[in-house]
Short mmCIF file of C-alpha atoms in Angstrom, two decimals:
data_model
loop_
_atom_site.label_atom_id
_atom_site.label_comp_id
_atom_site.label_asym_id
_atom_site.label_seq_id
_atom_site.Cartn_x
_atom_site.Cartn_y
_atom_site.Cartn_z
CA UNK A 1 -40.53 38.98 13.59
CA UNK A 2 -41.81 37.33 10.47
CA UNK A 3 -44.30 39.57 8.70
CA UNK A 4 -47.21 37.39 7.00
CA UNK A 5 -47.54 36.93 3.55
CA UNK A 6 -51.13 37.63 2.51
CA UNK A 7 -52.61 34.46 0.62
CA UNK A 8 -54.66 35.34 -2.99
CA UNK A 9 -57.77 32.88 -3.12
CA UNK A 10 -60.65 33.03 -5.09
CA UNK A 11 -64.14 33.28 -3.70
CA UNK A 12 -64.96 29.31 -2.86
CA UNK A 13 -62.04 28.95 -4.65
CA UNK A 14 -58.39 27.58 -4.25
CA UNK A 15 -55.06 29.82 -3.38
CA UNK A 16 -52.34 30.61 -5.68
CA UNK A 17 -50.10 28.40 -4.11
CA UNK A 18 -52.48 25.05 -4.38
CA UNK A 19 -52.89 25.85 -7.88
CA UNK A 20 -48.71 26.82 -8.46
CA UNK A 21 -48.34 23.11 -6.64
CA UNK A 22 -50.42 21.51 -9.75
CA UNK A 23 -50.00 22.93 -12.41
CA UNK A 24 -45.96 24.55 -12.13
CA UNK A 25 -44.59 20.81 -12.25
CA UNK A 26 -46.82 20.68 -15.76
CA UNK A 27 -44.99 23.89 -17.09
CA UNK A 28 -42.17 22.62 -16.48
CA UNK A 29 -42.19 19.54 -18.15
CA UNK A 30 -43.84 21.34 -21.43
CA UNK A 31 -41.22 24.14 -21.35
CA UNK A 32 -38.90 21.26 -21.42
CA UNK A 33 -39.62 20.23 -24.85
CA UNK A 34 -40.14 23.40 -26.69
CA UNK A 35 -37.73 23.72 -29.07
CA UNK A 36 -38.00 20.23 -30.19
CA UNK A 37 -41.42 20.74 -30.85
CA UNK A 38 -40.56 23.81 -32.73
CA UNK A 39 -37.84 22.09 -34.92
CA UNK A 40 -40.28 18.82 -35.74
CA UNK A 41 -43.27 21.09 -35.85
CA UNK A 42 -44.98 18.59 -33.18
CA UNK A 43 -48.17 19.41 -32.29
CA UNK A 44 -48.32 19.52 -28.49
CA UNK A 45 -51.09 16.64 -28.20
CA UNK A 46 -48.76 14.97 -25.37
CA UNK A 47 -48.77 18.19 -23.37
CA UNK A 48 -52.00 19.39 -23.70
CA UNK A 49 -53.31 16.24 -22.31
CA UNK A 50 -50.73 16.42 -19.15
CA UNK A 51 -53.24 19.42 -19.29
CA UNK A 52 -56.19 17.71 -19.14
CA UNK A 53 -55.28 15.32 -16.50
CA UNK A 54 -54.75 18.34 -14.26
CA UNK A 55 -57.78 19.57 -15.21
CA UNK A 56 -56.41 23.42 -16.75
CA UNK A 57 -59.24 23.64 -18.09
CA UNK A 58 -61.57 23.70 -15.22
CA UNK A 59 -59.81 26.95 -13.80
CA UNK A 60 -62.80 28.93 -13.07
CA UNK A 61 -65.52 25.57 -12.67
CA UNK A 62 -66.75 26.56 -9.98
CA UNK A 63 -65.31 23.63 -6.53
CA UNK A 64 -68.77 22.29 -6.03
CA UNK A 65 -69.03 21.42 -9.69
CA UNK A 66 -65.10 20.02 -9.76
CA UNK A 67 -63.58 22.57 -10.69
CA UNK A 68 -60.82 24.86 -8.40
CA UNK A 69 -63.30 27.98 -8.41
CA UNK A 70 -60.08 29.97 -9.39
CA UNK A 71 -60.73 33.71 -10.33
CA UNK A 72 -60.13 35.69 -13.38
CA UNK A 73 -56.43 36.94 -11.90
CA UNK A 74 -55.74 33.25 -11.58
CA UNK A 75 -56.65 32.23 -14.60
CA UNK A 76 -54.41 34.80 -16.22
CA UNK A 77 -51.57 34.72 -13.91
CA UNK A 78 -51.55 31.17 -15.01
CA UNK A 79 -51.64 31.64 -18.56
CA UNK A 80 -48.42 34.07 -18.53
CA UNK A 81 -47.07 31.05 -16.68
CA UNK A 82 -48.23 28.61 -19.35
CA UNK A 83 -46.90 30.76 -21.87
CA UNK A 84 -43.60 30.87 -20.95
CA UNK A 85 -43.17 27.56 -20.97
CA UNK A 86 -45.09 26.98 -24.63
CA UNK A 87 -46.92 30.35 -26.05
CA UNK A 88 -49.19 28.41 -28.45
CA UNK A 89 -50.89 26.62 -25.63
CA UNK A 90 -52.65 29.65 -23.72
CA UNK A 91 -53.68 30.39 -27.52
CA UNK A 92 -54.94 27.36 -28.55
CA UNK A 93 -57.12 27.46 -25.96
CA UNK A 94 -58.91 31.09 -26.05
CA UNK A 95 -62.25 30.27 -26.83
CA UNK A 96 -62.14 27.63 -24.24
CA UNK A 97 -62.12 30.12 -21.27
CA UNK A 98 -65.16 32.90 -23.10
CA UNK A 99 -67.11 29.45 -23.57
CA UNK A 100 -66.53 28.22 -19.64
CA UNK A 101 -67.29 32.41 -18.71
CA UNK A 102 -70.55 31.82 -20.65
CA UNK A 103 -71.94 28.87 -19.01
CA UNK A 104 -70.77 30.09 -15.63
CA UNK A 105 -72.96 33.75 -16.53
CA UNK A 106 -75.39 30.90 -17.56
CA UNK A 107 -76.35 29.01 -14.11
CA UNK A 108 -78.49 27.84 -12.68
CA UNK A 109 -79.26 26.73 -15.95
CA UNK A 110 -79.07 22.77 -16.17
CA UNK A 111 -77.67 22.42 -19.07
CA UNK A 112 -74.82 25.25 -18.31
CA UNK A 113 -74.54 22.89 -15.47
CA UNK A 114 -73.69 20.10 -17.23
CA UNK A 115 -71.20 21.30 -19.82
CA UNK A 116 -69.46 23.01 -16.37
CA UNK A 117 -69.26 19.25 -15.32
CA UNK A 118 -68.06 18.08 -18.15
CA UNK A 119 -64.73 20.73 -18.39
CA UNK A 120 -64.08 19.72 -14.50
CA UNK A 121 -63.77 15.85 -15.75
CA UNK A 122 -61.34 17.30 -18.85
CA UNK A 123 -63.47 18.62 -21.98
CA UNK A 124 -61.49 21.12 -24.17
CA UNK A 125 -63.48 23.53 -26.31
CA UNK A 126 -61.72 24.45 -29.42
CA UNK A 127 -63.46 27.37 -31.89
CA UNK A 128 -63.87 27.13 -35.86
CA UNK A 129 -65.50 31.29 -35.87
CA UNK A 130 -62.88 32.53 -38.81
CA UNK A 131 -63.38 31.93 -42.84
CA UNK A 132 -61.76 32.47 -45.86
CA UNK A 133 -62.81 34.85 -48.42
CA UNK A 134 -66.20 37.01 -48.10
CA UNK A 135 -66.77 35.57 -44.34
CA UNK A 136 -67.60 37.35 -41.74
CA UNK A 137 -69.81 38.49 -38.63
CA UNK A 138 -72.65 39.15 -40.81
CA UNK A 139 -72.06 36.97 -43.90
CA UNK A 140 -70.97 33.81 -42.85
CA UNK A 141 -70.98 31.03 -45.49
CA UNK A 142 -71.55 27.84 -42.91
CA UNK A 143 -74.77 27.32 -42.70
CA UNK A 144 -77.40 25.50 -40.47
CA UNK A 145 -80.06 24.29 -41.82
CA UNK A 146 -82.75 21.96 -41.24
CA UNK A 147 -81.80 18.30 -42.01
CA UNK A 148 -84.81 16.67 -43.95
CA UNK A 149 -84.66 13.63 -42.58
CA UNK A 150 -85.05 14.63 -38.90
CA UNK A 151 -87.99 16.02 -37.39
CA UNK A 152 -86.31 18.55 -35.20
CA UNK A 153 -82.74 18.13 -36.43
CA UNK A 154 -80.09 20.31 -37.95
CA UNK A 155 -77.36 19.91 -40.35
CA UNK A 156 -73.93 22.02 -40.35
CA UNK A 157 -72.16 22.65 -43.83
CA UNK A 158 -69.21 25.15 -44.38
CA UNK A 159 -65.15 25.81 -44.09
CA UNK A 160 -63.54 27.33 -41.48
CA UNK A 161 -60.34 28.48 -41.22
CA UNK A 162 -58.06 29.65 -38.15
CA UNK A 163 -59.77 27.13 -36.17
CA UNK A 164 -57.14 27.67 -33.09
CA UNK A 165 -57.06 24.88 -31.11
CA UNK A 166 -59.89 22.46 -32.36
CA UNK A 167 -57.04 19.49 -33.19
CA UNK A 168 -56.52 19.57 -29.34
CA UNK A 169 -60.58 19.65 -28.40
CA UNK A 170 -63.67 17.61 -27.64
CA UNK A 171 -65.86 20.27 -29.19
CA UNK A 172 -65.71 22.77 -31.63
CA UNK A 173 -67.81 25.93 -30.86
CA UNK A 174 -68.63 26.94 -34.77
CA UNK A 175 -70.33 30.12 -35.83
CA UNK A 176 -72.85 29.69 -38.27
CA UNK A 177 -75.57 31.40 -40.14
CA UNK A 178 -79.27 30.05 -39.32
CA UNK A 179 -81.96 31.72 -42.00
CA UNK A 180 -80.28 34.83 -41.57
CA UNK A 181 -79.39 34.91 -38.18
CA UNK A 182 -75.67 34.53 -36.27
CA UNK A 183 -75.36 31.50 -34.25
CA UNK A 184 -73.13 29.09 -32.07
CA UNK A 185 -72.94 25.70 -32.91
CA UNK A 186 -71.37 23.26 -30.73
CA UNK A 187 -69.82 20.21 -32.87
CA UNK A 188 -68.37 16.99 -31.02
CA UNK A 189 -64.83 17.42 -32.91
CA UNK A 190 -64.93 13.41 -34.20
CA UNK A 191 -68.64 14.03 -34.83
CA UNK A 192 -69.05 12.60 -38.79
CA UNK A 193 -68.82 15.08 -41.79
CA UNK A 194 -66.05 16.88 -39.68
CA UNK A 195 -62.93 17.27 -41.28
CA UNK A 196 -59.70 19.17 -39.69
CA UNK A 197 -56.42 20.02 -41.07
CA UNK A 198 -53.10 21.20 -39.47
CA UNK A 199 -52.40 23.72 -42.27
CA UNK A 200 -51.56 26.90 -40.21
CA UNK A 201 -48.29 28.01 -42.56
CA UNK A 202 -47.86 31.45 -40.32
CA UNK A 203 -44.29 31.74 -39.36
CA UNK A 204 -44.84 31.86 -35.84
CA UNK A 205 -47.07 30.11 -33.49
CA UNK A 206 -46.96 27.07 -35.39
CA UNK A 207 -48.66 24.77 -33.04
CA UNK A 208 -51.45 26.43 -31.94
CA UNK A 209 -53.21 24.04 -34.22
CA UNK A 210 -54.92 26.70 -36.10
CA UNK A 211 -55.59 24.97 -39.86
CA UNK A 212 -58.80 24.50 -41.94
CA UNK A 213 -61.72 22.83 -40.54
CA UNK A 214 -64.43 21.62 -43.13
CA UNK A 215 -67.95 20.51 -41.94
CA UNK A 216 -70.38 18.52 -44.54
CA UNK A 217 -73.69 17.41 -43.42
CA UNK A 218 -72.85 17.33 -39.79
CA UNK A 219 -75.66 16.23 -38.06
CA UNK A 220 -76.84 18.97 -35.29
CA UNK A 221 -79.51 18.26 -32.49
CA UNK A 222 -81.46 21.37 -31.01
CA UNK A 223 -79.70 21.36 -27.85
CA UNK A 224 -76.50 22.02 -29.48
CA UNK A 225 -77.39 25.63 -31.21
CA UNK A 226 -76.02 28.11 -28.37
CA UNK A 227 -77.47 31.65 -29.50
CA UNK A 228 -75.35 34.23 -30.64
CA UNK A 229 -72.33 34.00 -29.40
CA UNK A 230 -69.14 36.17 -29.73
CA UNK A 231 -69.68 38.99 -32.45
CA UNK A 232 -72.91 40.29 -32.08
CA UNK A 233 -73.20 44.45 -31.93
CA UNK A 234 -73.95 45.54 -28.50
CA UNK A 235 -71.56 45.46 -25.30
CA UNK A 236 -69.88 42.33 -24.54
CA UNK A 237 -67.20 41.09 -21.97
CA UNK A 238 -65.85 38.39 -24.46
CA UNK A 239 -63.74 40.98 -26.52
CA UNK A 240 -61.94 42.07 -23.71
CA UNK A 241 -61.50 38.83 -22.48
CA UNK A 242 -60.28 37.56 -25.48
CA UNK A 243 -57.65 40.00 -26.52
CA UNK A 244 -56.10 39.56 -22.48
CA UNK A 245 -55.54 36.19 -23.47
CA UNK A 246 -53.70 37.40 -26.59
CA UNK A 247 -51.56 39.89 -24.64
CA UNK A 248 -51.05 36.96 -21.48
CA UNK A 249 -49.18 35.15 -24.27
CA UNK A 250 -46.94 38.06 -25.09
CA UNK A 251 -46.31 38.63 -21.49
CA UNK A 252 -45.62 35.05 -21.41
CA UNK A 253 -43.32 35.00 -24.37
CA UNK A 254 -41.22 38.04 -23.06
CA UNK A 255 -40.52 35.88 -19.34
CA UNK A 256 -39.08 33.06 -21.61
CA UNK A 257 -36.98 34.99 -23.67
CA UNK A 258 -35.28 36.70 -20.42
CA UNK A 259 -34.89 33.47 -18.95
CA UNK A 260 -33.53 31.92 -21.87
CA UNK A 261 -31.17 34.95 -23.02
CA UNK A 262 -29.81 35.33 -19.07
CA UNK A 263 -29.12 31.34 -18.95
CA UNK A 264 -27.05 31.75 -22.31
CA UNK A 265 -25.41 34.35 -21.34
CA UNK A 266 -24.42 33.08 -18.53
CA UNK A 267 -22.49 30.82 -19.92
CA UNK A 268 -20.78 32.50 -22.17
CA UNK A 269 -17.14 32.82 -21.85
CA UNK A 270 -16.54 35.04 -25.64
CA UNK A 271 -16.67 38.30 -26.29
CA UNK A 272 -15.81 40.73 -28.67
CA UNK A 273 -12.22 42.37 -28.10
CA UNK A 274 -13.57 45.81 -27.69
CA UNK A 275 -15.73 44.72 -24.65
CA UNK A 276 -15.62 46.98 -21.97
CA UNK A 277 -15.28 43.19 -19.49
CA UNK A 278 -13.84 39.96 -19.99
CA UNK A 279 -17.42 37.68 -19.68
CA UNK A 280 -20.21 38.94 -21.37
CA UNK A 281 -22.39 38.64 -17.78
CA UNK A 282 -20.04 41.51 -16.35
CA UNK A 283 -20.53 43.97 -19.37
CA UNK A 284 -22.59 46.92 -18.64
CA UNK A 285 -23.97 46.89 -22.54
CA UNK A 286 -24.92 43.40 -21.64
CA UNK A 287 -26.38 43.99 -18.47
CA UNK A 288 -28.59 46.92 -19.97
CA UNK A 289 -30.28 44.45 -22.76
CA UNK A 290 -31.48 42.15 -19.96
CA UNK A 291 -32.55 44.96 -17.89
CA UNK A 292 -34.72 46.07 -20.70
CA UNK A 293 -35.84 42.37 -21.38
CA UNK A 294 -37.18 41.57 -17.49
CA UNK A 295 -38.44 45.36 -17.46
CA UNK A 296 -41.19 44.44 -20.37
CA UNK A 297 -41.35 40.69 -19.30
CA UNK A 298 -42.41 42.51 -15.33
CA UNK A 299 -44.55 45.58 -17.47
CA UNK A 300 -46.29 43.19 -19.57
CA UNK A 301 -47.59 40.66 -16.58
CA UNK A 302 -48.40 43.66 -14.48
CA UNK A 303 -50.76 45.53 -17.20
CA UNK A 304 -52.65 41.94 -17.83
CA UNK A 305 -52.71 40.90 -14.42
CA UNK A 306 -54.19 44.79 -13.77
CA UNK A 307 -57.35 44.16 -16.61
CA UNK A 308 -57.35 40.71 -15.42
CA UNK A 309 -58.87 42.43 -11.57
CA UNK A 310 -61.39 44.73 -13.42
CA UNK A 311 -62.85 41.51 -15.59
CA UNK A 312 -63.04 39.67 -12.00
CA UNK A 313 -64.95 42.75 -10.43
CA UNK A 314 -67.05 42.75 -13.75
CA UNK A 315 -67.74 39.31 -13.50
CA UNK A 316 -69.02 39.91 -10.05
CA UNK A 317 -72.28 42.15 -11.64
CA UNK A 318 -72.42 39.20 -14.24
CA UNK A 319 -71.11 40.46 -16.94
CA UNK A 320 -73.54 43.27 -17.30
CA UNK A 321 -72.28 46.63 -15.78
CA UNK A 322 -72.22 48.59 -19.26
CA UNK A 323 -69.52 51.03 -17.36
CA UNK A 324 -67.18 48.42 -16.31
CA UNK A 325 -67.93 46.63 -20.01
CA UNK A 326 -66.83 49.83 -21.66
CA UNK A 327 -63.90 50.72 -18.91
CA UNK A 328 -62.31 47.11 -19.34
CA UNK A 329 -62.89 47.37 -23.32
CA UNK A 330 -61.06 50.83 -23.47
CA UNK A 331 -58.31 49.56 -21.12
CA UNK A 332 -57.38 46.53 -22.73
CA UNK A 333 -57.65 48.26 -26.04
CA UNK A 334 -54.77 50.77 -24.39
CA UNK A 335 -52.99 48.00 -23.45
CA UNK A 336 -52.35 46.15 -26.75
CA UNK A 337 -50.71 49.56 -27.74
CA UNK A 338 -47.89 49.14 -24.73
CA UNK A 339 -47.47 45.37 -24.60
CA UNK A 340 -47.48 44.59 -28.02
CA UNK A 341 -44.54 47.05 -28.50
CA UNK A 342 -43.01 46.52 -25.58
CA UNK A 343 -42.19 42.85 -26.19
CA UNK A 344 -41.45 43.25 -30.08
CA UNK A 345 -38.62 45.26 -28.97
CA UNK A 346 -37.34 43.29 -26.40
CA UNK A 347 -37.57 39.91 -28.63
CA UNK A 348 -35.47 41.87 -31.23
CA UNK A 349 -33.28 43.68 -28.95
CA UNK A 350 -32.39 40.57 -27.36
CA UNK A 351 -30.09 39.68 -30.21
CA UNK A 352 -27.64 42.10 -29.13
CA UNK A 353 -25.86 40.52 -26.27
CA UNK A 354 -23.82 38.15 -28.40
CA UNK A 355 -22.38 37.89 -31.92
CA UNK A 356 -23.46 35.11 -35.02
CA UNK A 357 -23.54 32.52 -32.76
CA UNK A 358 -26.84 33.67 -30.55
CA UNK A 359 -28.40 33.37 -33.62
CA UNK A 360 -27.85 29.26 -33.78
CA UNK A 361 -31.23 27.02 -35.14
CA UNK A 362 -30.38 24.92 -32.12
CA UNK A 363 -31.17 27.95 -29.65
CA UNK A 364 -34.09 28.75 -31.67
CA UNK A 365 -34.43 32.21 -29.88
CA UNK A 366 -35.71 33.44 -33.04
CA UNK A 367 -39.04 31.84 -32.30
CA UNK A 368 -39.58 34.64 -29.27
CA UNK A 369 -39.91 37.15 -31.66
CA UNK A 370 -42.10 35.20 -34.41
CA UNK A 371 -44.39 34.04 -32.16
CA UNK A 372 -44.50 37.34 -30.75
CA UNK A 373 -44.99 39.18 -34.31
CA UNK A 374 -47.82 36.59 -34.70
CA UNK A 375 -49.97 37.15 -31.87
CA UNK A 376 -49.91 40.46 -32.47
CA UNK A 377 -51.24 40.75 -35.85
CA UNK A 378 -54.21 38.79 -34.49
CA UNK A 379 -55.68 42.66 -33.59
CA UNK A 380 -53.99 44.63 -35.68
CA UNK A 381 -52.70 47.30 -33.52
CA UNK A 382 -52.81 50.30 -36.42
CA UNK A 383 -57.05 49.79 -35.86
CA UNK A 384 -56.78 49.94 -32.61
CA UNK A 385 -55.42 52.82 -32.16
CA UNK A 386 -57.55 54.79 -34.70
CA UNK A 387 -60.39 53.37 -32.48
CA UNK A 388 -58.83 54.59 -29.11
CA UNK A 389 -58.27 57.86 -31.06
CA UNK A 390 -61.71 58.32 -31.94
CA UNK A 391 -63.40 57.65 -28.74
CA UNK A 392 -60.68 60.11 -27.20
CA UNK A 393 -61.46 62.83 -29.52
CA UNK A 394 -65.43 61.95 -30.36
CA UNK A 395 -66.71 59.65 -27.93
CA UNK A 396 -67.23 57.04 -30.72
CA UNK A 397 -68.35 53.54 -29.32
CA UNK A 398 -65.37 51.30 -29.26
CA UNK A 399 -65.63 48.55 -32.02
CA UNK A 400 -67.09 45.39 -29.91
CA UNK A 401 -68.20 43.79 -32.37
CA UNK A 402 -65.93 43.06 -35.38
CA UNK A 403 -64.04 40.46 -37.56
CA UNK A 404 -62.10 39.55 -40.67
CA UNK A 405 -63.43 39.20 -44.27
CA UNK A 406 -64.25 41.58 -47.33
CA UNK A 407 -66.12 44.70 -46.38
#
């Protein structure tokens, strides 16, 4: 007797299997090309679009809209997938997913509507929030301000930098000060007075197209200033979600490296002479490094596909359950201090199941670990922790709201 396989589908959505049948095929072909594109530093325009085509972006559209009314465990368990086979892809597109979240919390709103039609037929949002120097939440040197030769227009002006993803995007969400006040902008990304540059020069996650983004005199209508948007004080899901997109990559990253250390050591027929077997596949030392590596590669997805339920059952009170906002904040806060060094380890430990010549350019499985040391400075853990540590000890809100810049 053949016991049956429960199936995972969304509500009015599409089952893991329908959506492993698109978009696997996809992750295959990009993993393909991955360390070419790390040796020529080639931003992934070709794959991203294979991307588009598929419509990735329209994960959680909802299927009435055309989208595949996939839920927030989808989503995620396809962005470990994703970034396995190329980690600066789930990256690049971060803001993408809190932007789709916002106008799905947003219906029946037409105009949510809309831009939910318009990611079903391929838009990509890319985000310009980050800039250098003073910058920050409440100091932001872009500026909106009223265009004097327009009756109700606007006009953007201001740098940006870590603008992750906007190369690869229709629209750039950009957050801007209006007379005083913290808003989101949303900029067509060929719109004129828009300038971007691929100068990201961090040593890992080169392609997540994450450079300098100037804007001079763009022209902004009304219908294009969004509100707030991501950084405000007060309770918000979009931290949360954000930071599980961070930690999907490293999940993501540690499944490659396993699958690329096992394959190469496979094949390997040296050893050393004091190896306790004759292939390197039948040594015990061997064996143990890979065990470790599949161990945080199966941790890592488990923890993010774990926060990924709670946002889905958060989602379900639309976003406003403060106890679930606060639950999932504190969670996923705990979780960056497991995953992130979980997978540093095994990226460095991984080394050890060959001599000089795992360490080859033309392997390039020094890029697991750099990518991996990347993403995780994006948060830096040490602040984390003194923030789970103080709502432990005190009860002290967690830090929703925060970003970089002088203090």
């Amino acid at each position: 007797m053949t016991a049956t396989v429960p199936t995972s589908t969304s509500a009015a959505g599409t089952t893991d299997e329908r959506l492993d049948e698109v978009f696997a095929p996809i992750f295959a072909r990009i993993a393909e090309g991955a360390v070419a594109r790390e040796d020529d530093r080639r931003l992934a325009h070709d794959e991203v679009s294979w991307l588009r085509e598929a419509r990735f972006g329209a994960l959680r559209v909802p299927v009435e809209l055309g989208g595949y009314g996939a839920s927030v465990r989808q989503v995620f368990r396809l962005l470990i997938d994703l970034a396995a086979a190329e980690s600066n892809l789930p990256q690049a597109l971060r803001v993408h997913w809190s932007f789709v979240e916002d106008q799905l919390t947003a219906l029946p709103d037409p105009e949510a509507e809309r831009w939910l039609r318009k990611v079903a037929e391929g838009t990509l949002v890319g985000n310009a929030i980050t800039e250098p120097g003073v910058g920050a939440i409440d100091r932001y040197q872009t500026r909106l301000t009223r265009d004097s030769a327009s009756d109700d227009g606007w006009r953007l002006d201001g740098t940006k930098y870590y603008s992750t993803g906007s190369l690869y995007s229709d629209h750039i969400l950009v957050a801007a000060d209006q007379d005083g006040e913290r808003v989101s902008v949303l900029v067509d990304a060929d719109a004129r007075g828009v300038t971007q540059h691929d100068d990201w020069d961090g040593f890992g996650q080169r392609l997540t197209a994450s450079g300098t983004t100037e804007f001079s005199g763009v022209s902004v209508s009304a219908d294009r200033i969004l509100g707030p948007g991501y950084g405000v004080s007060g309770r918000t899901y979009a931290t949360s979600y954000l930071q599980l997109v961070q930690l999907s990559v490293l999940a993501g990253i540690a499944q490659r490296a396993t699958d690329d250390v096992s394959a190469w050591v496979r094949e390997r027929k040296r050893t050393f002479t004091h190896s306790t077997a004759e292939l390197p596949r039948h040594d015990p030392l061997v064996q143990q490094v890979i065990g470790r590596l599949t161990a945080a590669a199966y941790s890592a997805r488990t923890i993010v596909l774990d926060i990924a339920d709670q946002l889905d059952r958060l989602a379900e009170t639309g976003w406003q359950d403060e106890k679930l906002l606060d639950k999932v904040e504190f969670d996923v806060a705990r979780a960056q201090a497991t995953v992130i060094p979980l997978v540093l380890d095994a990226t460095t430990q991984l080394f050890e199941v060959g001599g000089a010549s795992i360490t080859s350019e033309r392997l390039r499985l020094d890029r697991h670990w750099r990518n991996a040391r990347v993403i995780s400075v994006h948060n830096p853990l040490i602040f984390k922790l003194q923030a789970i540590g103080d709502h432990v000890l005190n009860g002290t809100d967690l830090p929703y709201a925060w970003s970089a810049g002088q203090k």
